[in-house]
Coordinates of C-alpha atoms in Angstrom, one line a residue:
Chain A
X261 CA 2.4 -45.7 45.6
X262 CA 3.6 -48.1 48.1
X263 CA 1.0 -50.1 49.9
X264 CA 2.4 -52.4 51.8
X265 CA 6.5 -52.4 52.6
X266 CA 8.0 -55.2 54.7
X267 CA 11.8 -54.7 55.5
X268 CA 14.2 -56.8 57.6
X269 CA 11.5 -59.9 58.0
X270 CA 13.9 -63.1 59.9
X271 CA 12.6 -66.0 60.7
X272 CA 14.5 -69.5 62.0
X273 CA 12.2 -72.6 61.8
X274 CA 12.1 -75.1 64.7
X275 CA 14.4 -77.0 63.4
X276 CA 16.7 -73.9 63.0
X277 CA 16.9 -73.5 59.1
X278 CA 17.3 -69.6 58.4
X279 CA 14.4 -69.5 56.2
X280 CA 14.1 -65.8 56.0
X281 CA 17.1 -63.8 56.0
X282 CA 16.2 -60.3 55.9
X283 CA 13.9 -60.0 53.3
X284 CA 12.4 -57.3 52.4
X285 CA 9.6 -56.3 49.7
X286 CA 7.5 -53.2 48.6
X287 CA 4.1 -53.7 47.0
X288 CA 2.6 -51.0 44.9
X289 CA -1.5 -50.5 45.1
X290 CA -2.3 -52.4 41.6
X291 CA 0.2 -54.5 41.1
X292 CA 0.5 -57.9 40.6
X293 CA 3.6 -59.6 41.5
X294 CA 4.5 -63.5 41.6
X295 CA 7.5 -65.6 44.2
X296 CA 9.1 -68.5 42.9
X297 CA 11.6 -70.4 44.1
X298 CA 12.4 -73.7 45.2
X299 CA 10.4 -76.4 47.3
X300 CA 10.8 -75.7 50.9
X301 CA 12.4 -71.9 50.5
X302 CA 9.9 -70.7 52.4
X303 CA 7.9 -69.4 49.8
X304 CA 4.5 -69.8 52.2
X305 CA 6.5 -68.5 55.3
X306 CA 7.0 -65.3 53.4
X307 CA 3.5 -65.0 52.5
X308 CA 2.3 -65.7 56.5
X309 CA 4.8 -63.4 57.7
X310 CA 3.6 -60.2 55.5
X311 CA 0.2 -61.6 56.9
X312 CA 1.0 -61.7 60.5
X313 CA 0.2 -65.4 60.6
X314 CA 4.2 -66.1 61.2
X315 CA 4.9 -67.1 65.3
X316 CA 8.4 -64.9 65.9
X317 CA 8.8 -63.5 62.9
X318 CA 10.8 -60.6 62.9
X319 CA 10.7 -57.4 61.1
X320 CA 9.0 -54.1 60.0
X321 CA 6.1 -54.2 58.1
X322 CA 4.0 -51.3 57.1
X323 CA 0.7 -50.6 55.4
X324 CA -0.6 -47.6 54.1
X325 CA 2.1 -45.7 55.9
X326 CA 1.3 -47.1 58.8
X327 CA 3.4 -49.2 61.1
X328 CA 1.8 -52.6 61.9
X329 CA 2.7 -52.2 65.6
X330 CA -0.9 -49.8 65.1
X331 CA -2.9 -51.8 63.5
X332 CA -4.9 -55.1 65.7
X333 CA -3.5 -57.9 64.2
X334 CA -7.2 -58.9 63.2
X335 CA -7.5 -56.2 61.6
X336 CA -4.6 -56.0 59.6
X337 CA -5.0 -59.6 58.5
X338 CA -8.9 -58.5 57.3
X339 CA -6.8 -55.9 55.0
X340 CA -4.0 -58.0 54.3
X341 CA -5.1 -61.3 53.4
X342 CA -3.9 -64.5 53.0
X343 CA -5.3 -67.6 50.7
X344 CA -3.5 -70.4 52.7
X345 CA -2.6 -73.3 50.0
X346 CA -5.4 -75.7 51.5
X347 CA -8.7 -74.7 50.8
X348 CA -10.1 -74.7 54.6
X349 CA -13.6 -75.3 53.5
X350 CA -16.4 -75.5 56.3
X351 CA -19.4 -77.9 56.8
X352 CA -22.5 -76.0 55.3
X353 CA -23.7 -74.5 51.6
X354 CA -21.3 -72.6 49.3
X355 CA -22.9 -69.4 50.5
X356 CA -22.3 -69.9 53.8
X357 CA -19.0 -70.4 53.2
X358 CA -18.7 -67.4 50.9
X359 CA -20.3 -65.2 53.9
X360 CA -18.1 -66.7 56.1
X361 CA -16.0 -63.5 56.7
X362 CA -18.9 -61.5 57.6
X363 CA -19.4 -63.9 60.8
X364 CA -16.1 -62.6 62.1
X365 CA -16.2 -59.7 64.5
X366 CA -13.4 -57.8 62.3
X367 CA -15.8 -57.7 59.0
X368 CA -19.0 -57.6 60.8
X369 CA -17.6 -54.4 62.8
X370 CA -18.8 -50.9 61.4
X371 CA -17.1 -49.1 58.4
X372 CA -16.3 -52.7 57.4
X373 CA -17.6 -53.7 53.8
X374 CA -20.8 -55.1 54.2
X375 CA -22.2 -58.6 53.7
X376 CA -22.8 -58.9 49.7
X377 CA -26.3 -60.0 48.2
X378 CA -27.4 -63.6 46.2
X379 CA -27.1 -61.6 42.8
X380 CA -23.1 -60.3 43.7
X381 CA -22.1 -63.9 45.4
X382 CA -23.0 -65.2 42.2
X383 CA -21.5 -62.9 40.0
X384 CA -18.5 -63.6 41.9
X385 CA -19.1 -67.3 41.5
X386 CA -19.4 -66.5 37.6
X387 CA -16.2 -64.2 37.4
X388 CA -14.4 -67.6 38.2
X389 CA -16.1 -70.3 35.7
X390 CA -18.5 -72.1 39.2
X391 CA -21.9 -70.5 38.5
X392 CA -23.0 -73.3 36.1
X393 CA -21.8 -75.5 38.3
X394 CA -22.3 -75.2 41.9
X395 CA -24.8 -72.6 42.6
X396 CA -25.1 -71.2 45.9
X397 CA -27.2 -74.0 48.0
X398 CA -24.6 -76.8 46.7
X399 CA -23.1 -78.1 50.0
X400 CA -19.6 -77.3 50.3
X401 CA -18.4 -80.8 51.2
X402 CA -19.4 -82.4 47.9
X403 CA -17.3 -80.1 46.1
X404 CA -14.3 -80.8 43.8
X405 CA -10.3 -79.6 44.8
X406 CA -10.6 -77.6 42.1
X407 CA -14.1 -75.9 43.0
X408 CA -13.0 -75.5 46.5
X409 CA -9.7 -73.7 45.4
X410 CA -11.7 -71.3 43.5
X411 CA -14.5 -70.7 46.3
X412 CA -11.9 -70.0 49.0
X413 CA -10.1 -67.6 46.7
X414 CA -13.5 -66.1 46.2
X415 CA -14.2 -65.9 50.2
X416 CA -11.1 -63.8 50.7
X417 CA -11.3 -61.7 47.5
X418 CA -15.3 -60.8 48.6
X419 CA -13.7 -58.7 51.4
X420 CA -11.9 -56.5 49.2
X421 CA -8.4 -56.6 50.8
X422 CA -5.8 -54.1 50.2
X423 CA -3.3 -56.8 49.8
X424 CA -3.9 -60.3 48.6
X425 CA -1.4 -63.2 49.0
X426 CA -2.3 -65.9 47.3
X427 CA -0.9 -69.3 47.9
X428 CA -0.6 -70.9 44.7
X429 CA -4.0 -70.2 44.1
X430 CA -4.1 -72.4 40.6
X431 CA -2.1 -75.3 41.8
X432 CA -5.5 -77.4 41.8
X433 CA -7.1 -75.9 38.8
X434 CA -7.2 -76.8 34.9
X435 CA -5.7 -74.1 32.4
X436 CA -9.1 -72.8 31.7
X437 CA -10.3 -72.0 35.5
X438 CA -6.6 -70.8 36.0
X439 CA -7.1 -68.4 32.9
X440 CA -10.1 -67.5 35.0
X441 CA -8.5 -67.0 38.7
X442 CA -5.8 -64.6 37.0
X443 CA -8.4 -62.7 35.5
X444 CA -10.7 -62.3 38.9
X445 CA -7.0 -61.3 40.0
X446 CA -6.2 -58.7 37.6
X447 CA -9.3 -57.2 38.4
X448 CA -8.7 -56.8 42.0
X449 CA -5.0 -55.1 41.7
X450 CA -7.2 -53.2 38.3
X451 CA -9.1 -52.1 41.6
X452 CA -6.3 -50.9 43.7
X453 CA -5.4 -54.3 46.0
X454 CA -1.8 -55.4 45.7
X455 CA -1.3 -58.6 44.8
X456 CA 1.4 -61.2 45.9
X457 CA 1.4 -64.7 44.6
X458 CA 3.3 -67.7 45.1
X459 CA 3.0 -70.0 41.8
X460 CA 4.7 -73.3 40.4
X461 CA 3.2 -72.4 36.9
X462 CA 5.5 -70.8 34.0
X463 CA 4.6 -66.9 33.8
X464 CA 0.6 -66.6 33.0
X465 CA 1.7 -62.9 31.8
X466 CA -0.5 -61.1 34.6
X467 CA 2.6 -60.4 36.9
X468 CA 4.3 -57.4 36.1
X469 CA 7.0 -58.4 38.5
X470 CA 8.8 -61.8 39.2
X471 CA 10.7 -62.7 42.9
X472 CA 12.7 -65.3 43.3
X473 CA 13.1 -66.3 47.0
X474 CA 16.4 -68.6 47.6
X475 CA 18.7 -69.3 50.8
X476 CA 16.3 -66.4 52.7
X477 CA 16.7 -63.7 50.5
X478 CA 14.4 -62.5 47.8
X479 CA 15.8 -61.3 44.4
X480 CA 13.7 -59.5 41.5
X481 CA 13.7 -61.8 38.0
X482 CA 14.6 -59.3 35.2
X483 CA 12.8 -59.9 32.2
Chain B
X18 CA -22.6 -114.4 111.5
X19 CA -22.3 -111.4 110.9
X20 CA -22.8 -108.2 112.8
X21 CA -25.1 -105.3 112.6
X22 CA -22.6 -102.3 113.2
X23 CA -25.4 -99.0 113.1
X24 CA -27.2 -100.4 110.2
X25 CA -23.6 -101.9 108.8
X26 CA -22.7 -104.8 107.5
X27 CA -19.5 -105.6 109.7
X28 CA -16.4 -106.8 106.6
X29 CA -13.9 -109.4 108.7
X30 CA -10.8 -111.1 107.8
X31 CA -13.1 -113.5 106.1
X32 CA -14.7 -111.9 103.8
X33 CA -11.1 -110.0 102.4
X34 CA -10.2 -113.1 101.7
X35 CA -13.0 -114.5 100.1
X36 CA -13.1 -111.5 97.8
X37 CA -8.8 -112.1 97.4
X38 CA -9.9 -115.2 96.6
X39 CA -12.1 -114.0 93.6
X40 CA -8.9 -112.3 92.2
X41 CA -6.7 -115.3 92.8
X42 CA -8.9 -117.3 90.7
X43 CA -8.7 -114.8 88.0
X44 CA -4.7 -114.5 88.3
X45 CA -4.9 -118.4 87.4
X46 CA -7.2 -117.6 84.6
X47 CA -4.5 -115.1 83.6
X48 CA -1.6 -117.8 83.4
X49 CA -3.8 -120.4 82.2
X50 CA -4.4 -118.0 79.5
X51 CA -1.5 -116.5 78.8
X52 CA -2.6 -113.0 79.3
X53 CA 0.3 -111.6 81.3
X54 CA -1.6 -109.6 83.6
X55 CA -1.1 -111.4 86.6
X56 CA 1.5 -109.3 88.0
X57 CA -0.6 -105.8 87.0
X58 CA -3.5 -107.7 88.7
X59 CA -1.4 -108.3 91.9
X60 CA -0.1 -104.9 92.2
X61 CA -3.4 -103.5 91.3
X62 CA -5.2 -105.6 94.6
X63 CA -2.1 -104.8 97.0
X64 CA -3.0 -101.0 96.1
X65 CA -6.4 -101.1 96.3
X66 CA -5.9 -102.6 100.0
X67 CA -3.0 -100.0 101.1
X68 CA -4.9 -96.6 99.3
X69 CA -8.2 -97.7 100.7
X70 CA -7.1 -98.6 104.6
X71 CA -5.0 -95.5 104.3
X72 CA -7.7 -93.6 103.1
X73 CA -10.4 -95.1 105.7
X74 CA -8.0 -94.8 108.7
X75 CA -7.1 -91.0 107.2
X76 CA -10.8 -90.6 107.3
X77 CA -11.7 -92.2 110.8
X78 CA -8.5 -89.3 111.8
X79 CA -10.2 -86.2 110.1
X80 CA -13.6 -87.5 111.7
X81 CA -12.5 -87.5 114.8
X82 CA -10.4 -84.3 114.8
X83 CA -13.4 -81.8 113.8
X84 CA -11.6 -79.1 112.0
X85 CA -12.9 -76.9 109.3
X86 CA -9.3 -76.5 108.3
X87 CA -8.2 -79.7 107.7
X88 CA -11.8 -80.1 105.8
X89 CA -10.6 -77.5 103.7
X90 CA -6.6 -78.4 103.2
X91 CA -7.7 -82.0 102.4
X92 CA -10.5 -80.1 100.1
X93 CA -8.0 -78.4 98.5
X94 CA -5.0 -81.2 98.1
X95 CA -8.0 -83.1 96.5
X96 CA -8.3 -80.7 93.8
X97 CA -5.0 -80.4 93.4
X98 CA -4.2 -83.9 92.9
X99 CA -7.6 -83.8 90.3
X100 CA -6.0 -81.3 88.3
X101 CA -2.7 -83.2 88.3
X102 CA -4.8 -85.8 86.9
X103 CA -6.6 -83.9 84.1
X104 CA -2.9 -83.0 82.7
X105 CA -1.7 -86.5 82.5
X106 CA -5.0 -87.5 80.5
X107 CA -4.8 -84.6 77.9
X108 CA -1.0 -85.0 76.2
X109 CA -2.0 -82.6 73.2
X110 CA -2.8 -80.2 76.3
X111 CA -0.5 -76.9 76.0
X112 CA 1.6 -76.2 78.9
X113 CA 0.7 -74.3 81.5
X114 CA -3.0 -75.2 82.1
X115 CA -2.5 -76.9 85.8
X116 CA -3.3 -73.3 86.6
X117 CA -6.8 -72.8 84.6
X118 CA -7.2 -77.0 85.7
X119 CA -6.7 -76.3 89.5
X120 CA -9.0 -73.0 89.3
X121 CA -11.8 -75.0 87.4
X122 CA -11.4 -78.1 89.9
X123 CA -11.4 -74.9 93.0
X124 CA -14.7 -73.2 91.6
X125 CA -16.6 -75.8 90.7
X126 CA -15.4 -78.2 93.5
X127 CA -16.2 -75.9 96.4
X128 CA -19.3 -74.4 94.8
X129 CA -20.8 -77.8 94.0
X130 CA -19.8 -79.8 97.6
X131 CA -21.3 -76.4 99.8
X132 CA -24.2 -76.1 97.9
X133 CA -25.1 -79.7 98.9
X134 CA -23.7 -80.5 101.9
X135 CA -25.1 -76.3 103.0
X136 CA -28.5 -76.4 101.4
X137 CA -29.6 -79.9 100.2
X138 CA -28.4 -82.1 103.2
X139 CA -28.0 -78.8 105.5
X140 CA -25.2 -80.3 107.1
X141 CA -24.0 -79.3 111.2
X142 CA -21.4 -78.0 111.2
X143 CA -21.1 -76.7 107.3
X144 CA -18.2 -78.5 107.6
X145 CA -18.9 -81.8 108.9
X146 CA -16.0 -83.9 107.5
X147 CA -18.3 -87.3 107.1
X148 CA -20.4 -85.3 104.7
X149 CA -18.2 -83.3 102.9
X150 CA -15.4 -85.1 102.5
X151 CA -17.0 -87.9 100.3
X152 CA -19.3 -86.2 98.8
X153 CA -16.4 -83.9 97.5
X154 CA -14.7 -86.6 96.1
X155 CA -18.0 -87.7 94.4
X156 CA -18.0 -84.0 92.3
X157 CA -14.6 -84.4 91.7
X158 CA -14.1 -87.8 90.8
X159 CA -17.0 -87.3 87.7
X160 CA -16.6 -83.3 87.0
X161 CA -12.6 -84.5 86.4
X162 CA -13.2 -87.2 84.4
X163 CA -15.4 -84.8 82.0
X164 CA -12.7 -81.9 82.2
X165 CA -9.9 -84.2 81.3
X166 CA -12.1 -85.4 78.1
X167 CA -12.9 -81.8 77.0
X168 CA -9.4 -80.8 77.4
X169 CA -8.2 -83.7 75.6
X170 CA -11.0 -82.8 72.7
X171 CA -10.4 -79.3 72.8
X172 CA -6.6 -79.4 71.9
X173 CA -6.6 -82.6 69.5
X174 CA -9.8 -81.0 67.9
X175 CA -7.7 -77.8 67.2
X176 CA -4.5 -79.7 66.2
X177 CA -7.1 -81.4 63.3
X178 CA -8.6 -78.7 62.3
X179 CA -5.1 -76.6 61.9
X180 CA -5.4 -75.4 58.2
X181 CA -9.2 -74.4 58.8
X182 CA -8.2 -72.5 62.1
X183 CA -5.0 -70.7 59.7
X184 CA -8.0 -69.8 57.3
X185 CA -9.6 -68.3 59.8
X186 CA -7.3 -66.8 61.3
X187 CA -5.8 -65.2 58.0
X188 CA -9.8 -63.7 57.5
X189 CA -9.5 -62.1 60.7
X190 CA -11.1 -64.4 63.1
X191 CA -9.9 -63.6 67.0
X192 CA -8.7 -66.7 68.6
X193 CA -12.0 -67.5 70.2
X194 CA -13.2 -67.2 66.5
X195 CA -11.4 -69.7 65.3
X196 CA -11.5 -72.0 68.0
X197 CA -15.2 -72.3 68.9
X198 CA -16.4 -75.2 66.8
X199 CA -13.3 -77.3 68.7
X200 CA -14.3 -76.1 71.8
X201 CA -18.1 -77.0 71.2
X202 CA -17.4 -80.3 70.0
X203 CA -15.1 -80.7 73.4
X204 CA -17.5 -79.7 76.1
X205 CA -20.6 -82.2 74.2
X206 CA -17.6 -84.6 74.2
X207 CA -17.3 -84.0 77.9
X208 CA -21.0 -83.6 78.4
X209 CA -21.9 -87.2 77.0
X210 CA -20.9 -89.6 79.6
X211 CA -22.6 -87.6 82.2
X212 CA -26.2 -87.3 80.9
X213 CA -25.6 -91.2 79.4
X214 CA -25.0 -91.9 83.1
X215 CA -27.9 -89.7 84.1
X216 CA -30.6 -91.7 81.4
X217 CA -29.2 -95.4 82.8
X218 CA -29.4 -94.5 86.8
X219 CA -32.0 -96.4 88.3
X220 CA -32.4 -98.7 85.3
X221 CA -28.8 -100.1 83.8
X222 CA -26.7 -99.9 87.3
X223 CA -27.4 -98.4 90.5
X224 CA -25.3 -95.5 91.4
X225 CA -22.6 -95.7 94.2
X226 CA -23.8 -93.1 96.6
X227 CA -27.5 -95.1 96.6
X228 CA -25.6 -98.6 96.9
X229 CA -24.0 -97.3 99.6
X230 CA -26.6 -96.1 101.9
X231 CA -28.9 -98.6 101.2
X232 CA -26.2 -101.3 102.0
X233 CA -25.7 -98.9 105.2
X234 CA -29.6 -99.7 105.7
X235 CA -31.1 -96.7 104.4
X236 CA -34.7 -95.9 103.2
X237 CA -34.2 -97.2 99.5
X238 CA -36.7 -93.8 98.7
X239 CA -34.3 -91.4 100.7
X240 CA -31.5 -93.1 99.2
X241 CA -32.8 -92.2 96.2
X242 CA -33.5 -88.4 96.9
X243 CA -29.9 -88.3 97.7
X244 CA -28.7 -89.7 94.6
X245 CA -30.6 -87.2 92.8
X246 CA -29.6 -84.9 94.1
X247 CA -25.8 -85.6 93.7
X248 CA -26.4 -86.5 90.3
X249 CA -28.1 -83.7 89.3
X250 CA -25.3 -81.6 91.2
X251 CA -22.2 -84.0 89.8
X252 CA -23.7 -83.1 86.6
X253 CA -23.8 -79.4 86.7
X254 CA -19.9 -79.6 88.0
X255 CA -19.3 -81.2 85.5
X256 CA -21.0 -79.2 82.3
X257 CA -19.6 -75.5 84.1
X258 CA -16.1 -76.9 85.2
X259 CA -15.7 -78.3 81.5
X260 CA -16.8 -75.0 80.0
X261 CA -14.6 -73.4 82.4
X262 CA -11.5 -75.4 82.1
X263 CA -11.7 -75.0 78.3
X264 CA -12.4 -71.4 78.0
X265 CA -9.1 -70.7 80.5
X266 CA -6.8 -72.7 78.7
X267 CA -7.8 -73.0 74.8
X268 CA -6.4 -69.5 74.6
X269 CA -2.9 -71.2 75.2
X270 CA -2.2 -72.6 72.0
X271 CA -2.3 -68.9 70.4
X272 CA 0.3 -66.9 70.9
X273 CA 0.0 -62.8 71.7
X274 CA -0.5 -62.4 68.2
X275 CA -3.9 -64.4 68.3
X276 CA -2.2 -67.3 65.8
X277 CA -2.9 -71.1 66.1
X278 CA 0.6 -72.2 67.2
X279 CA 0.5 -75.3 64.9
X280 CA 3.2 -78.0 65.6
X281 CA 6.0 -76.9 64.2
X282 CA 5.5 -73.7 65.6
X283 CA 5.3 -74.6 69.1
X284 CA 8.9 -73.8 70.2
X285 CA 8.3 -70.0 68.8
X286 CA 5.1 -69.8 71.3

């Protein structure tokens, strides 16, 4: 089933490079499927337009059958979400930072998931090798690129989203905690969220799809 | 000698070119020295004897005409001019925010000068221009300083904090969401040169309006009632038209779609 479908998405930088040229993509609930392409392609642009994040984007996106034109853009972003290549890690502990979302007006609203517990922040911390390590008290500012890659991945996937798109979300990371992100990723398109990534990486065998995104327009990879 | 004018020290020929003379000797200091300011020095004293005459015979004008209009057109061209000003001190400003400036400098300008000229100093007429006029220009001239600092703040705050205010944004966060902590750090920002100015009054410098009155020949006490008062007043303009100014404008570096216009992005806003 088709969760999320964007067709026709344009967009022209600043500068006037055509960076999207009509693409258009259909993500199925459970899937996982990964963009490559060259530097500067606008692999990134692709993933903040399908997030709504993209100034003058144009296009038709739709989730769950439903056109984005009726759906808040806060809201749609709380179901669609993006991991933005820079962890954006906040002054405070590693929970706070992990509850973060549940500050926000959109996830604090009613019939949104609610805030999860100690005992399932630290599962979650588990699930992606950082239990050991960090703990939940740790203050966020002493920890490493890699540890902060992984706890911001871990911020968005504790809201559950629908769709994820994640921004090369093991650029920072050794093979072992990038065997572990995929995993934690699996899981959440094994739990129905469609999942879009942009990776560098040679094929960690998780996608069942591969795009290819050159000159604005997005191709499937066979085989 | 000089003369007693109403309490006054009567300023002569003499004694503007005794003070030129001061400046002279530090325009020599300036060659001597090689610090090439003699020229910004010299244009800097010929203005500050053409705004200040103008201004003084402008004032000795409004004084004498008595109209509650012209209090408040001057009022008004004041504010205008302060709101010009706040612009051209905050370059990472968006476009657009004379408007939310000139409202700010309107609110807090007229609200701050009435309430004490009306119920402090209980002024007759409420618009007596020898009241109101400077003590207008005392609100405005501190409440815009801070404003132009918060502004300033706000956007450069914002423009630092770009990839945290995209994470946000991507979680869901509404504009004002993201762009709290900015705005917090902005109005202390704005905040802190008043209430340092409010700690050292009376101990580091005395304030202008208390100079003044007690060079005037004032009750050094009364003086200082009055300078509270103004203080305390020039403060609160200050902390509301900073909050105010920011909360209008910050908004303007969004776009419909509630994202952070970052700056590549700007022309698309």
């Amino acid at each position: 089933m088709t969760l999320l479908s964007a067709q026709g998405i344009t967009f022209r930088s600043a500068e006037g490079v055509l960076l999207l040229d009509g693409v258009g993509i259909e993500l199925a609930a459970g899937e996982v499927a990964d963009v490559t392409g060259p530097s500067g392609s606008g692999k990134t642009t692709l993933l903040r337009a399908l997030a709504r994040l993209l100034p003058a984007a144009t296009g038709r996106l739709v989730l769950a059958g439903e056109d984005s034109s009726a759906i808040p853009a806060q809201a749609w972003r709380a179901r669609v979400a993006l991991l933005p290549q820079t962890p954006a890690i906040r002054p405070g502990t590693v929970r706070e930072n992990l509850l973060l979302p549940w500050r926000l007006k959109v996830h604090a609203a009613e019939g949104s998931a609610s805030a999860p517990d100690d005992r399932a922040l630290l599962s979650a911390l588990d699930s992606v090798g950082l239990a050991a390590d960090i703990g939940l008290d740790r203050d966020a500012a002493r920890l490493s690129v890699g540890q902060a890659a992984r706890v911001a991945l871990l911020r968005v996937m504790l809201t559950a989203p629908e769709v994820l798109l994640l921004d090369e979300p093991d650029a920072a990371l050794d093979e072992e905690s990038a065997t572990l992100v995929a995993t934690a990723t699996a899981e959440a398109a094994a739990r129905g969220a469609a999942v879009l990534r942009v990776r560098h990486r040679g094929s960690d065998g998780r996608a069942g799809r591969r795009l290819r995104l050159a000159g604005g327009t997005l191709a499937e990879v066979s085989g | 000698m000089n003369e007693l004018a109403g309490g006054v020290v009567e300023i002569g020929a003499w004694q503007l070119l005794l003070s030129t003379g001061f400046i002279v000797v530090v325009g020599v200091l300036s060659l001597r020295l090689a610090l090439g300011l003699e020229r910004d020095l010299a244009v800097a004293t010929v203005r500050t004897y053409l705004q200040l005459i103008a201004l003084g015979l402008v004032l000795r004008w409004v004084f004498g005409v008595d109209s509650a209009w012209l209090v408040i057109a001057i009022l008004v061209l004041m504010m205008a001019a302060a709101a010009q000003t706040i612009i051209a001190r905050a370059p990472d400003a968006p476009p657009g925010i004379f408007g939310p400036g000139l409202v700010t400098m309107l609110l807090t300008g007229f609200t701050v000068t009435f309430a004490v000229t009306g119920l402090v100093i209980r002024v007759e007429p409420w618009y007596e221009a020898r009241y109101v006029i400077p003590i207008a220009g005392m609100v405005l001239g501190n409440s815009m300083n801070g404003i132009a600092l918060a502004l300033e703040r706000t956007f450069a705050d914002l423009d630092a904090r770009a990839g945290e205010v995209l994470a946000l944004t991507a979680l869901g966060a509404t504009p004002w969401e993201a762009a709290a902590d900015s705005v917090r750090v902005a109005v202390r920002a704005g905040l802190i040169p008043t209430i340092n100015a409010m700690a050292a009054a009376g101990v580091v410098f005395i304030p202008g309006m208390m100079t003044g009155q007690v060079l005037a020949g004032a009750d050094p006490l009364e003086a200082a009632y009055y300078q509270i008062v103004v203080m305390l007043m020039v403060s609160a303009a200050t902390a509301i038209g900073s909050v105010l100014a920011v909360l209008l404008s910050f908004r303007r570096r969004f776009d419909a779609e509630g994202i952070y216009l970052e700056k590549g992005y700007r022309s698309h806003g």
